[in-house]
Amino acid sequence: MLLKSDLNKCKDLPTVERLAEQFRWYAPCWTPEKPALICSDEQFDEFVKALGRAGREADFLNLLYFLALAAQTEKERKNRADRILEQMHRYEPFTDAELADYHSRQLAIPPAVRMADALDTIRWLAPPEPEGDSDDAASNRIACISARDLQDKEFQPVKWVVEGLLPQGLALLVSPPKFGKSWFALDLCLSVAAGQRFLDMPTNKSGCFYLALEDNQRRLQERMNKVLEGERAPEGFEFATASQDLSGGLTDQLVDYLALHPGCGLIVIDTLQKVRRSTGKSVNAYEADYKDVGALQRFASERNICIVLVHHLRKLKDENDPFSQISGTNGILGAADTALVMNRTRRSDDTTNLAVTGRDVESFELALQFDKALCRWQNLGDAETRAREQAREEYENSALVQTIRKLVERSHGSWSGTAREILEAGRLLTRRFIADSPRALTQKLNELNKQLMEVDGIIYKRTKNGSGGGTYHFYRDVIEEKISA
């Protein structure tokens, strides 16, 4: 029988309790006929290390042997059994022969025989939350760790679904409506399930579950077949078009799904609004946002998976901070681990900016373009570089720029004239429309002023005349005083 004093022997008690809470979700689903995944090899290793000397206690050993023998594959069972033996060699004062004999006898006991005692140990480590208020003062203590213990603590490396883009945890995928988020999410799942590159970045193959809650199976089939171009869909990728919301049991449904599909590493929920709790006017909006997104973030973190939560941008634009455009309060972004925001300067632009930030990912921006033939997003590279290239292309193709160049060249480096003369010259020289009024022409020239100087070395000035109009001056290597004379 375990005592509270036995917990003092644990090397890392918070980790023991955290993992035990996760085991409490999955262990009751295990049966000899359908051995559902209770923990991964990485979690088992982390649990053994965190137990430390406490792992010598009989109840803890029974739990470790249960977790080892209840594994799904022979390779996993062997790896975990070897890990137990390695830990026993470290802490037990017995000979190798004695330990080997004890180990063999323990391995001969079926996990079904150990299960009841193992579940009791798990519940003792991570008791279910009481239905009423608890008077136990210890339950209200803050779990803490010393700075030195934190320095010595070993962590598993962050798992990446898409290397450098999408780590484990809760990620937001946000854009205005009808921007191609669903195509993005579908291609992401197909790529991860097949272990193929996504946006020209490596993926780590895993099962995928796409909750397309705003779609139906017919539309999903059409989209998927367009992306796959006649190929069969990869195994381990499943859809659902309906689920409970967060107040109606969504997390329980996801627990059941993961128990039946232990290889699933990516869940896409499209959209947040479909799974939100219903709130009244008395509920604080920030609190509601943080609670909903935070519940999914904890679920993903505890199970070392990635959940992508599809959401929308608000209409109000902020050119300096795309993440401030996420619809709702700051509680949504604050609770997420990663955020991906898709947006364009103008909705008609053919290039989309993907801004990425997060706790485990460096902030960066990519330029994307949707290939309508392949029905897939293509990575054009760094967004800032692409924006400069696009601005230069627009500059070179501008009928106004081409007109000014020809006027200055024909006038040996300097040309002056009225708006009407510029508009007429543009029509004759480029056979294209420049502007619909002198005011619109002036506005365009003010926007082009810096580029005219940087690219072509042409200085632009406008002087007013007495009739309320003005004269436009363009020159190269001409002394500015000549213009004002």
C-alpha atoms as one frame of an Amber mdcrd trajectory, in Angstrom:
protein
   0.000   0.000   0.000   1.410   3.381  -1.008   1.832   6.178   1.515   2.146
   9.923   0.990   5.772   9.618   2.123   6.453   7.428  -0.924   5.823  10.439
  -3.135   8.813  12.190  -1.564  11.015   9.612  -3.250   9.871  10.686  -6.695
  12.536  12.510  -8.672   9.956  14.730 -10.389   6.568  14.536  -8.698   4.763
  17.096 -10.944   5.682  15.029 -14.006   4.556  11.813 -12.296   1.180  13.352
 -11.467   0.773  14.894 -14.919   1.449  11.620 -16.726  -0.688   9.654 -14.266
  -3.597  11.957 -15.063  -3.155  11.120 -18.736  -2.968   7.371 -17.980  -6.237
   7.763 -16.065  -7.929   8.847 -19.316  -6.735   5.891 -21.389  -6.003   2.927
 -19.109  -9.678   1.981 -18.453 -10.166   1.567 -22.237  -7.519  -1.185 -22.392
  -8.622  -4.804 -22.846  -6.625  -7.907 -23.862  -8.764  -8.156 -27.018  -8.403
  -4.444 -27.944  -5.180  -3.144 -26.374  -5.752   0.615 -26.711  -2.717   2.878
 -26.472  -2.209   4.093 -22.883   1.065   5.935 -23.387   3.847   6.334 -25.934
   7.378   4.989 -25.425   8.567   8.570 -24.806   5.947   9.072 -22.093   6.829
   5.725 -20.506  10.527   6.702 -20.363   9.609  10.090 -18.916   7.429   8.418
 -16.254  10.199   5.975 -15.239  12.729   8.812 -14.907  10.300  10.956 -12.941
   9.567   8.144 -10.468  13.237   7.725  -9.597  13.702   5.713  -6.409   9.952
   5.589  -5.838   9.821   3.087  -8.711  11.123   0.443  -6.296   7.792   0.360
  -4.451   5.662  -2.703  -5.260   2.608  -0.730  -6.420   4.695   1.455  -8.721
   6.486  -1.598 -10.108   3.148  -3.271 -10.780   2.026  -0.143 -12.666   5.232
  -0.046 -14.713   4.939  -3.731 -15.674   1.289  -3.173 -16.598   2.190  -0.225
 -18.850   4.990  -2.253 -20.406   3.045  -5.462 -21.038  -0.096  -3.619 -22.151
   1.790  -2.023 -25.052   0.453  -2.702 -28.527   3.513  -4.220 -30.219   6.129
  -6.762 -29.210   8.880  -4.215 -29.858   7.248  -1.698 -27.489   6.781  -4.374
 -24.802  10.460  -5.366 -25.032  11.739  -1.779 -24.976   9.690  -0.928 -21.895
  10.605  -4.148 -20.072  14.284  -3.426 -20.728  13.783   0.085 -19.368  12.304
  -1.306 -16.119  15.222  -3.699 -15.710  17.695  -0.877 -16.319  16.012   1.203
 -13.608  16.037  -1.739 -11.165  19.773  -2.229 -11.715  20.235   1.398 -10.714
  18.288   1.296  -7.443  17.923  -2.331  -6.242  20.734  -3.840  -4.085  20.505
  -7.324  -5.665  22.738  -9.388  -7.893  22.182  -9.562 -11.624  20.947 -13.128
 -11.329  18.407 -12.220  -8.629  17.108  -9.285 -10.635  16.872 -11.349 -13.825
  14.878 -14.042 -12.024  12.513 -11.464 -10.477  12.123  -9.721 -13.827  11.257
 -12.974 -15.627   8.594 -13.847 -13.055   7.045 -10.387 -13.370   6.932 -10.623
 -17.153   5.005 -13.869 -16.886   2.052 -12.154 -15.172  -0.520 -11.045 -17.824
  -1.401  -7.328 -17.867  -5.092  -8.164 -17.370  -4.195  -9.603 -13.946  -2.318
  -6.408 -13.022  -4.922  -4.003 -14.378  -7.129  -3.462 -11.291  -4.185  -2.695
  -8.988  -2.563  -0.541 -11.672  -5.730   1.532 -12.032  -5.875   2.004  -8.261
  -2.305   3.330  -8.308  -3.098   5.683 -11.170  -6.174   7.030  -9.384  -4.112
   7.440  -6.192  -1.538   9.499  -8.083  -4.139  11.486 -10.034  -7.494  11.361
  -8.246 -10.565  12.299 -10.288 -11.762  15.817  -9.566 -14.261  15.811  -6.675
 -17.824  16.737  -7.552 -18.151  19.091  -4.585 -15.772  21.489  -2.834 -12.809
  19.906  -1.052 -11.641  20.953   2.390  -8.218  19.418   1.807  -5.777  22.330
   2.042  -3.134  20.350   0.154  -5.315  20.312  -2.965  -5.000  24.084  -3.121
  -1.200  24.209  -3.024   0.734  25.542  -5.991   2.879  22.852  -7.608   6.391
  24.267  -7.814   9.879  23.204  -8.829  13.224  24.641  -7.796  15.364  26.446
 -10.343  18.126  23.836  -9.980  15.735  20.921 -10.383  14.375  22.618 -13.484
  17.919  22.951 -14.831  18.471  19.201 -14.363  15.078  18.090 -15.650  15.085
  16.204 -18.926  12.378  16.888 -21.502  11.415  15.138 -24.682  12.129  17.262
 -27.754   9.210  19.119 -29.309   7.338  17.002 -31.849   6.769  18.653 -35.203
   3.909  17.855 -37.552   5.473  20.122 -40.190   9.116  20.909 -39.459   9.641
  24.571 -38.639   5.956  25.429 -39.092   3.609  23.323 -36.961   4.711  21.868
 -33.593   2.652  19.900 -31.087   0.057  21.898 -29.170  -2.822  24.125 -30.272
  -2.397  26.081 -33.512  -4.753  28.698 -34.947  -5.276  28.872 -38.719  -6.942
  32.212 -39.384  -8.003  34.184 -42.457 -10.989  36.126 -43.806 -13.899  33.980
 -45.071 -13.505  32.225 -48.440  -9.728  32.634 -48.476  -8.793  28.985 -48.979
  -8.381  27.839 -45.369 -10.222  24.583 -46.039  -7.971  23.792 -49.025  -4.987
  24.578 -46.791  -6.229  22.251 -44.017  -7.102  19.443 -46.444  -3.698  19.548
 -48.145  -2.031  19.652 -44.707  -3.797  16.459 -43.596  -3.174  14.628 -46.878
   0.525  15.566 -46.773   1.035  14.570 -43.118  -0.865  11.272 -43.493   1.319
  10.405 -46.506   4.548  11.762 -44.978   4.983  14.139 -47.940   6.241  17.730
 -47.951   3.786  20.524 -47.206   4.520  24.032 -48.490   7.931  22.609 -49.426
   8.618  21.704 -45.753   9.194  18.169 -44.376   6.363  16.502 -42.453   6.463
  13.730 -39.848   4.024  11.068 -40.939   1.111  10.398 -38.592  -2.606   9.762
 -38.599  -4.906  12.742 -39.184  -8.473  13.486 -38.141 -10.290  16.334 -39.913
 -13.485  17.637 -38.276 -14.931  19.494 -41.283 -17.924  20.809 -39.379 -19.019
  23.309 -42.057 -18.901  20.793 -44.924 -20.574  17.637 -46.125 -19.114  14.408
 -47.481 -19.889  15.262 -51.114 -17.897  18.511 -51.034 -15.052  16.833 -49.143
 -14.898  14.065 -51.741 -14.785  16.575 -54.605 -12.012  18.605 -53.008  -9.950
  15.584 -52.030 -10.141  14.033 -55.508  -9.056  17.335 -57.079  -6.003  17.502
 -54.823  -5.096  13.823 -55.253  -5.517  13.888 -59.066  -6.715  10.301 -59.277
  -4.423   8.826 -56.598  -5.765   6.900 -53.618  -5.983   8.759 -50.312  -3.315
   7.826 -47.732  -4.220   5.462 -44.902  -4.713   6.907 -41.446  -6.695   9.968
 -42.569 -10.333  10.250 -41.459 -13.106  12.854 -41.666 -16.099  13.789 -39.539
 -18.740  16.379 -40.401 -20.434  16.556 -36.981 -19.361  16.476 -33.342 -20.361
  17.688 -29.902 -19.251  21.141 -28.779 -16.959  21.790 -25.826 -19.860  21.904
 -23.386 -21.468  18.769 -24.792 -18.563  16.322 -24.652 -16.163  17.105 -27.531
 -13.071  16.259 -25.487 -14.609  12.922 -24.453 -15.262  12.158 -28.118 -11.642
  12.990 -28.956 -10.414  10.782 -26.112 -12.428   7.891 -27.517 -11.133   8.563
 -31.038  -7.479   8.643 -29.932  -7.968   5.440 -27.940  -9.104   3.717 -31.153
  -6.528   5.531 -33.341  -3.345   5.827 -31.246  -1.281   6.782 -34.300  -3.186
  10.040 -34.806  -0.910  13.059 -34.371  -2.951  15.804 -36.046  -6.553  16.919
 -35.481  -8.075  19.773 -37.498 -11.243  21.428 -36.161 -12.958  23.555 -38.802
 -14.164  25.874 -37.260 -13.815  27.182 -33.685 -17.303  28.670 -33.803 -18.816
  25.207 -34.354 -17.432  23.822 -31.068 -17.663  26.846 -28.787 -19.651  26.806
 -25.582 -22.837  28.852 -25.522 -22.372  31.878 -23.261 -24.764  34.395 -21.774
 -24.390  38.156 -21.604 -23.049  37.949 -18.061 -19.964  35.964 -19.139 -16.767
  37.953 -19.754 -15.805  37.643 -23.449 -12.054  37.322 -22.782 -12.669  34.666
 -20.145 -14.920  32.686 -22.504 -12.403  32.866 -25.370  -9.490  31.807 -23.177
 -11.478  28.994 -21.582 -12.595  27.467 -24.896  -9.246  27.638 -26.682  -7.369
  26.792 -23.475  -9.341  23.561 -23.054  -8.241  22.363 -26.497  -4.675  23.574
 -25.894  -4.407  21.515 -22.694  -5.896  18.491 -24.430  -3.318  18.701 -27.235
  -0.378  19.304 -24.889  -1.247  16.457 -22.533  -1.399  14.021 -25.449   1.601
  15.363 -27.406  -0.486  15.923 -30.526  -1.255  18.962 -32.666  -4.738  20.456
 -32.941  -5.278  23.017 -35.703  -8.227  25.267 -34.923  -9.642  27.104 -37.948
 -10.953  30.603 -37.252 -11.704  33.939 -38.969 -10.192  37.424 -39.089 -12.210
  40.511 -38.219 -12.894  43.059 -40.981 -10.815  45.820 -39.362  -7.297  45.746
 -40.843  -4.010  46.386 -39.065  -1.094  46.602 -41.506   1.468  46.434 -38.678
   0.160  43.395 -36.770  -1.832  40.711 -38.610  -2.406  38.786 -35.369  -4.399
  41.666 -33.875  -6.993  41.044 -36.595  -8.011  37.645 -35.163 -11.749  37.738
 -34.488 -12.663  37.791 -30.808 -10.624  38.918 -27.807  -6.905  38.486 -27.152
  -7.850  35.412 -25.098  -7.944  33.337 -28.297  -4.375  34.139 -29.344  -3.186
  34.098 -25.738  -4.308  30.513 -25.161  -2.857  29.162 -28.424   0.671  27.795
 -28.856   1.004  28.757 -32.531  -0.846  31.100 -34.863  -0.931  31.151 -38.676
  -2.653  34.166 -40.255  -3.443  34.306 -43.990  -4.199  37.707 -45.517  -3.771
  39.910 -48.593  -3.292  43.624 -49.134  -6.225  43.517 -51.580  -8.630  40.628
 -51.823  -8.021  40.490 -55.586  -4.248  39.957 -55.147  -2.922  36.605 -56.371
  -0.361  36.416 -53.558  -1.364  35.636 -49.967   0.780  36.482 -46.952   1.130
  33.753 -44.284   2.313  35.221 -40.959   3.496  32.654 -38.386   4.291  33.091
 -34.690   4.295  30.858 -31.620   5.915  29.628 -28.440   8.043  26.962 -30.152
   8.391  28.498 -33.624  10.357  31.519 -34.788   8.172  34.290 -36.198   8.334
  34.594 -39.969   6.196  35.370 -43.009   5.761  33.460 -46.260   4.263  34.435
 -49.579   1.763  31.835 -50.813  -0.093  31.420 -54.073  -3.047  29.134 -54.674
  -2.496  26.929 -57.728  -5.989  26.575 -59.193  -4.927  23.673 -61.419  -3.495
  21.616 -58.538  -5.872  23.046 -55.875  -2.910  23.421 -53.554  -1.116  26.318
 -51.918   2.408  26.926 -53.218   5.234  28.444 -51.154   6.803  31.404 -52.992
   9.349  32.072 -50.254   9.974  34.955 -47.867   7.015  37.352 -47.912   9.101
  40.539 -47.664  11.310  39.514 -50.584   8.282  38.524 -52.634   6.565  41.844
 -51.831   9.607  43.768 -53.112   9.681  41.680 -56.284   5.959  42.205 -56.825
   6.243  45.967 -56.256   9.045  46.130 -58.813   6.980  44.133 -61.322   4.040
  46.522 -60.861   6.371  49.505 -61.242   7.877  48.163 -64.479   4.413  47.438
 -65.908   2.973  50.844 -64.979   1.790  52.811 -68.014   2.498  56.052 -66.099
   6.130  55.059 -65.407   6.648  54.048 -69.041   5.189  57.373 -70.199   7.423
  59.433 -67.884  10.532  57.514 -68.986   9.815  58.203 -72.659   8.991  61.887
 -72.075  12.224  62.463 -70.113  14.300  60.500 -72.606  12.903  62.377 -75.635
  13.433  65.726 -73.902  17.125  64.950 -73.142  16.700  64.471 -69.398  14.060
  67.029 -68.444  10.346  67.415 -69.208   7.594  69.684 -67.847   3.913  69.797
 -68.698   0.311  69.762 -67.523  -1.801  66.855 -66.370  -3.716  66.899 -69.656
  -0.437  66.633 -71.595   0.729  63.670 -69.490  -2.588  61.857 -69.934  -2.555
  62.453 -73.684   1.092  61.337 -73.941   0.264  58.130 -72.084  -2.548  57.363
 -74.496  -0.280  57.906 -77.514   2.938  56.343 -76.212   1.603  53.272 -74.367
  -1.942  53.003 -75.732  -3.060  52.465 -72.138  -5.164  54.368 -69.599  -3.151
  56.269 -66.952  -5.666  58.083 -64.723  -9.221  59.389 -64.923  -8.505  62.925
 -63.587  -5.631  65.332 -62.765  -6.203  64.679 -59.047  -5.903  60.900 -59.553
  -2.756  61.480 -61.625  -1.191  63.563 -58.828  -1.998  60.864 -56.280  -0.360
  58.175 -58.421   2.746  60.293 -58.938   3.054  60.934 -55.205   2.968  57.168
 -54.651   5.602  56.591 -57.354   7.852  59.484 -56.301  10.325  57.392 -54.261
  10.557  54.577 -56.816  11.059  56.987 -59.703  14.142  58.313 -57.934  15.477
  54.942 -56.701  14.908  52.962 -59.913  15.199  55.514 -62.717  16.941  58.455
 -61.065  14.046  60.721 -62.057  13.140  63.561 -59.712   9.469  64.622 -59.699
   8.177  68.045 -58.652   4.827  69.758 -59.025   4.414  73.532 -59.011   1.080
  75.323 -58.763  -0.096  77.960 -61.206  -2.567  80.795 -60.782  -5.516  78.952
 -62.333  -5.599  76.325 -59.539  -3.875  73.713 -61.703  -0.228  72.808 -61.758
   2.827  71.970 -63.823   4.563  68.613 -63.471   8.376  68.502 -63.714  10.546
  65.415 -64.272  14.297  65.608 -64.669  17.620  63.771 -64.482  20.889  65.498
 -63.616  19.293  68.912 -63.841  19.957  71.538 -61.182  16.820  71.958 -59.102
  17.038  75.735 -59.309  16.215  75.568 -63.029  12.771  74.253 -62.140  11.981
  77.052 -59.701  13.396  79.787 -61.928
